[in-house]
């Protein structure tokens, strides 16, 4: 399940180009581009691709499988103590312990059972990872995330009852729809719940997301190239 790593110089150039595009999109609002964190999604690419991005100054990475994150990043932690690893894929409750041990941020908190398991593991491990509640803004049957109608109640359960550190909201708009209304809806749900962070925008739509308030854009193929393996979830 590994794609060939592009040349290190190509990765550095792509990262610079994406930062420039984020800054341009931010300028149209206007907002400070420093408020947008670029999460480099390295799934299916080998550790040498991560090494090239680290050498180019990138520190925030995203993986959608717990196992892949566990395999790829530990060796970089000593040299890059400011490396931040985001889990952006579906999290099964039987992987919570490993996810909490190896990741720094969870973007896919989407159901009560998972919230309870995370609360238990945070208590046990002493590691309390910031969490994004994933909202299924397109109400797609096959997609993870709580429905927009359930979002307020689910956020309250996570934050008030289980005392989880909920940082914000995350969404993945339907592939065949205009993303802007989905980003706007996520922003609206976050605002009415007093949440400041929005994880939204991928290679094809991160500029739109920045214009609509994204604080975290999750960009993969625009940095590392196309993937030959479909991502899980
Ligand atoms: C793969 C993935 C991304 C990155 O997608 P690209 O289109 O390659 O930028 C972002 N978010 C999630 C949840 C993903 O699984």
Tab-separated table of C-alpha atoms and ligand atoms in Angstrom:
chain	number	residue	atom	x	y	z
A	1	UNK	CA	0.000	0.000	0.000
A	2	UNK	CA	2.862	2.380	-0.695
A	3	UNK	CA	3.164	4.872	-3.515
A	4	UNK	CA	6.625	5.932	-4.719
A	5	UNK	CA	7.893	9.094	-3.017
A	6	UNK	CA	8.375	12.082	-5.313
A	7	UNK	CA	11.746	13.871	-5.366
A	8	UNK	CA	12.437	15.822	-2.168
A	9	UNK	CA	12.793	19.027	-4.198
A	10	UNK	CA	9.337	18.490	-5.745
A	11	UNK	CA	7.790	18.092	-2.293
A	12	UNK	CA	9.482	21.284	-1.067
A	13	UNK	CA	8.257	23.182	-4.143
A	14	UNK	CA	4.691	21.916	-3.728
A	15	UNK	CA	4.636	22.910	-0.064
A	16	UNK	CA	5.815	26.417	-0.942
A	17	UNK	CA	3.197	26.701	-3.683
A	18	UNK	CA	0.400	25.632	-1.331
A	19	UNK	CA	1.477	28.121	1.330
A	20	UNK	CA	1.369	30.827	-1.348
A	21	UNK	CA	-2.130	29.767	-2.431
A	22	UNK	CA	-3.326	29.746	1.190
A	23	UNK	CA	-1.960	33.272	1.609
A	24	UNK	CA	-3.700	34.452	-1.578
A	25	UNK	CA	-7.008	32.939	-0.516
A	26	UNK	CA	-6.655	34.463	2.954
A	27	UNK	CA	-5.938	37.893	1.446
A	28	UNK	CA	-9.292	37.914	-0.353
A	29	UNK	CA	-11.233	37.682	2.948
A	30	UNK	CA	-9.025	39.226	4.330
A	31	UNK	CA	-7.675	37.116	7.164
A	32	UNK	CA	-4.244	36.279	8.557
A	33	UNK	CA	-2.857	33.210	6.761
A	34	UNK	CA	-1.021	32.368	9.985
A	35	UNK	CA	-4.436	31.240	11.243
A	36	UNK	CA	-4.441	28.386	8.745
A	37	UNK	CA	-2.512	25.217	9.596
A	38	UNK	CA	-1.455	23.131	6.624
A	39	UNK	CA	-1.790	19.450	7.506
A	40	UNK	CA	0.231	17.429	4.994
A	41	UNK	CA	-1.618	14.166	4.351
A	42	UNK	CA	1.067	11.578	3.619
A	43	UNK	CA	-1.143	8.457	3.543
A	44	UNK	CA	0.111	5.746	1.163
A	45	UNK	CA	3.454	7.571	0.793
A	46	UNK	CA	6.592	6.179	2.424
A	47	UNK	CA	8.608	7.639	5.297
A	48	UNK	CA	11.074	9.223	2.862
A	49	UNK	CA	8.269	11.501	1.601
A	50	UNK	CA	7.625	12.558	5.207
A	51	UNK	CA	11.375	13.098	5.682
A	52	UNK	CA	11.486	15.380	2.629
A	53	UNK	CA	8.536	17.425	3.914
A	54	UNK	CA	10.129	17.692	7.369
A	55	UNK	CA	13.374	18.889	5.795
A	56	UNK	CA	11.348	21.549	3.958
A	57	UNK	CA	9.968	22.811	7.276
A	58	UNK	CA	6.604	21.018	7.354
A	59	UNK	CA	5.669	19.803	10.857
A	60	UNK	CA	1.948	18.968	10.752
A	61	UNK	CA	1.058	15.628	9.165
A	62	UNK	CA	-2.146	13.702	8.651
A	63	UNK	CA	-2.762	9.975	8.321
A	64	UNK	CA	-6.072	8.204	7.940
A	65	UNK	CA	-4.989	4.825	9.322
A	66	UNK	CA	-3.764	4.309	12.882
A	67	UNK	CA	-1.415	1.512	11.812
A	68	UNK	CA	0.253	3.621	9.126
A	69	UNK	CA	0.791	6.479	11.557
A	70	UNK	CA	2.370	4.116	14.086
A	71	UNK	CA	4.745	2.737	11.479
A	72	UNK	CA	5.868	5.962	9.832
A	73	UNK	CA	6.403	8.682	12.437
A	74	UNK	CA	8.051	7.434	15.663
A	75	UNK	CA	11.525	7.536	14.105
A	76	UNK	CA	11.118	11.257	13.323
A	77	UNK	CA	9.922	12.323	16.793
A	78	UNK	CA	13.376	12.589	18.358
A	79	UNK	CA	14.781	14.830	15.634
A	80	UNK	CA	11.573	16.861	15.248
A	81	UNK	CA	9.969	17.197	18.686
A	82	UNK	CA	7.492	19.731	17.280
A	83	UNK	CA	6.083	17.191	14.799
A	84	UNK	CA	2.275	17.045	15.127
A	85	UNK	CA	0.416	13.980	13.859
A	86	UNK	CA	-3.293	14.292	13.033
A	87	UNK	CA	-5.620	11.301	12.726
A	88	UNK	CA	-8.004	12.204	9.901
A	89	UNK	CA	-9.498	8.772	9.162
A	90	UNK	CA	-12.210	6.724	10.861
A	91	UNK	CA	-11.284	5.525	14.349
A	92	UNK	CA	-12.477	2.117	15.566
A	93	UNK	CA	-12.914	1.848	19.327
A	94	UNK	CA	-10.476	-1.079	19.480
A	95	UNK	CA	-7.737	1.196	18.091
A	96	UNK	CA	-8.304	4.066	20.529
A	97	UNK	CA	-5.440	3.112	22.828
A	98	UNK	CA	-2.944	3.049	19.961
A	99	UNK	CA	-4.336	6.223	18.413
A	100	UNK	CA	-4.022	8.147	21.681
A	101	UNK	CA	-0.459	6.906	22.175
A	102	UNK	CA	0.760	7.742	18.658
A	103	UNK	CA	-1.279	10.717	17.427
A	104	UNK	CA	-1.558	14.294	18.705
A	105	UNK	CA	-4.923	15.441	17.309
A	106	UNK	CA	-8.091	13.475	16.437
A	107	UNK	CA	-10.241	14.854	13.578
A	108	UNK	CA	-12.831	12.092	13.451
A	109	UNK	CA	-14.787	12.087	16.710
A	110	UNK	CA	-18.212	11.127	15.385
A	111	UNK	CA	-20.217	8.935	17.777
A	112	UNK	CA	-20.970	8.479	21.485
A	113	UNK	CA	-19.254	5.098	21.792
A	114	UNK	CA	-16.002	6.567	20.468
A	115	UNK	CA	-16.349	9.642	22.683
A	116	UNK	CA	-16.723	7.427	25.768
A	117	UNK	CA	-13.747	5.307	24.776
A	118	UNK	CA	-11.585	8.394	24.185
A	119	UNK	CA	-12.602	9.869	27.545
A	120	UNK	CA	-11.607	6.604	29.237
A	121	UNK	CA	-8.252	6.425	27.419
A	122	UNK	CA	-7.426	10.100	28.079
A	123	UNK	CA	-8.053	9.462	31.765
A	124	UNK	CA	-5.938	6.317	31.775
A	125	UNK	CA	-3.010	7.586	29.707
A	126	UNK	CA	-2.890	11.177	30.917
A	127	UNK	CA	-2.739	12.257	27.267
A	128	UNK	CA	-5.641	14.532	26.332
A	129	UNK	CA	-5.658	15.075	22.578
A	130	UNK	CA	-7.571	17.971	21.036
A	131	UNK	CA	-10.524	16.532	19.116
A	132	UNK	CA	-12.534	17.680	16.131
A	133	UNK	CA	-16.122	16.508	15.893
A	134	UNK	CA	-16.732	15.200	12.378
A	135	UNK	CA	-20.008	16.365	10.884
A	136	UNK	CA	-21.504	14.548	7.890
A	137	UNK	CA	-22.664	17.784	6.273
A	138	UNK	CA	-23.814	15.966	3.131
A	139	UNK	CA	-25.768	13.393	5.183
A	140	UNK	CA	-24.227	10.633	3.072
A	141	UNK	CA	-25.073	7.112	4.243
A	142	UNK	CA	-21.606	5.745	3.594
A	143	UNK	CA	-19.747	8.615	5.258
A	144	UNK	CA	-18.718	8.923	8.880
A	145	UNK	CA	-19.707	11.893	11.009
A	146	UNK	CA	-22.685	12.916	13.090
A	147	UNK	CA	-25.568	14.463	11.183
A	148	UNK	CA	-25.906	18.273	11.246
A	149	UNK	CA	-29.163	17.884	13.197
A	150	UNK	CA	-27.419	15.844	15.919
A	151	UNK	CA	-24.291	17.995	16.058
A	152	UNK	CA	-25.250	20.345	18.914
A	153	UNK	CA	-26.295	17.484	21.185
A	154	UNK	CA	-23.235	15.412	20.319
A	155	UNK	CA	-20.874	18.345	20.930
A	156	UNK	CA	-22.552	18.898	24.316
A	157	UNK	CA	-22.148	15.218	25.200
A	158	UNK	CA	-18.439	15.305	24.307
A	159	UNK	CA	-17.618	18.628	25.897
A	160	UNK	CA	-19.934	18.925	28.876
A	161	UNK	CA	-20.616	15.349	29.942
A	162	UNK	CA	-17.387	13.602	28.961
A	163	UNK	CA	-15.112	16.670	29.347
A	164	UNK	CA	-13.303	15.970	26.070
A	165	UNK	CA	-11.095	18.774	24.733
A	166	UNK	CA	-13.239	19.583	21.679
A	167	UNK	CA	-11.266	22.035	19.538
A	168	UNK	CA	-13.622	22.349	16.616
A	169	UNK	CA	-15.407	20.638	13.763
A	170	UNK	CA	-14.338	18.682	10.682
A	171	UNK	CA	-16.125	17.777	7.467
A	172	UNK	CA	-15.531	16.045	4.125
A	173	UNK	CA	-18.068	17.393	1.601
A	174	UNK	CA	-19.619	14.974	-0.916
A	175	UNK	CA	-17.197	14.468	-3.810
A	176	UNK	CA	-19.743	15.476	-6.438
A	177	UNK	CA	-21.041	18.664	-4.828
A	178	UNK	CA	-19.981	22.287	-4.565
A	179	UNK	CA	-17.989	22.328	-1.290
A	180	UNK	CA	-18.739	25.933	-0.270
A	181	UNK	CA	-22.217	25.334	1.242
A	182	UNK	CA	-20.789	22.463	3.308
A	183	UNK	CA	-17.937	24.613	4.615
A	184	UNK	CA	-20.397	27.411	5.417
A	185	UNK	CA	-22.667	24.994	7.280
A	186	UNK	CA	-19.742	23.637	9.320
A	187	UNK	CA	-18.720	27.204	10.173
A	188	UNK	CA	-22.267	28.014	11.297
A	189	UNK	CA	-22.518	24.948	13.551
A	190	UNK	CA	-19.107	25.758	15.070
A	191	UNK	CA	-20.055	29.389	15.739
A	192	UNK	CA	-23.311	28.593	17.505
A	193	UNK	CA	-21.428	26.121	19.696
A	194	UNK	CA	-18.577	28.500	20.478
A	195	UNK	CA	-15.965	26.361	18.715
A	196	UNK	CA	-13.036	28.164	17.110
A	197	UNK	CA	-11.402	25.613	14.828
A	198	UNK	CA	-12.491	24.201	11.487
A	199	UNK	CA	-10.784	21.264	9.761
A	200	UNK	CA	-11.956	21.488	6.172
A	201	UNK	CA	-10.521	21.707	2.667
A	202	UNK	CA	-8.446	19.197	0.695
A	203	UNK	CA	-6.283	19.448	-2.440
A	204	UNK	CA	-9.216	20.346	-4.681
A	205	UNK	CA	-10.947	22.899	-2.481
A	206	UNK	CA	-8.648	24.214	0.260
A	207	UNK	CA	-8.759	27.800	-1.037
A	208	UNK	CA	-12.559	27.835	-0.779
A	209	UNK	CA	-12.216	26.405	2.719
A	210	UNK	CA	-9.750	29.136	3.720
A	211	UNK	CA	-12.181	31.782	2.468
A	212	UNK	CA	-14.917	30.200	4.602
A	213	UNK	CA	-12.898	30.045	7.809
A	214	UNK	CA	-10.802	26.862	7.777
A	215	UNK	CA	-8.132	26.757	10.480
A	216	UNK	CA	-6.813	23.368	9.314
A	217	UNK	CA	-6.637	22.316	5.668
A	218	UNK	CA	-5.801	18.666	4.967
A	219	UNK	CA	-3.830	18.487	1.742
A	220	UNK	CA	-2.417	15.282	0.313
A	221	UNK	CA	-2.139	14.776	-3.427
A	222	UNK	CA	-1.265	18.421	-4.149
A	223	UNK	CA	1.880	17.888	-2.063
A	224	UNK	CA	2.829	14.253	-2.598
A	225	UNK	CA	1.188	13.455	-5.931
A	226	UNK	CA	-1.570	11.053	-6.905
A	227	UNK	CA	-2.275	7.914	-4.921
A	228	UNK	CA	-2.729	4.542	-6.562
A	229	UNK	CA	-4.562	3.139	-3.553
A	230	UNK	CA	-7.963	4.404	-2.489
A	231	UNK	CA	-7.958	5.781	1.052
A	232	UNK	CA	-9.947	3.945	3.694
A	233	UNK	CA	-13.155	5.558	4.923
B	1	LIG	C1	-6.905	11.680	1.913
B	1	LIG	C2	-7.585	12.696	2.745
B	1	LIG	C3	-7.317	14.072	2.572
B	1	LIG	C4	-6.368	14.605	1.513
B	1	LIG	O1	-6.929	14.435	0.257
B	1	LIG	P1	-6.260	15.075	-1.065
B	1	LIG	O2	-7.389	15.188	-2.006
B	1	LIG	O3	-5.212	14.128	-1.499
B	1	LIG	O4	-5.704	16.386	-0.683
B	1	LIG	C5	-7.955	14.961	3.398
B	1	LIG	N1	-8.829	14.552	4.352
B	1	LIG	C6	-9.122	13.247	4.540
B	1	LIG	C7	-10.086	12.864	5.606
B	1	LIG	C8	-8.518	12.275	3.743
B	1	LIG	O5	-8.817	10.980	3.943
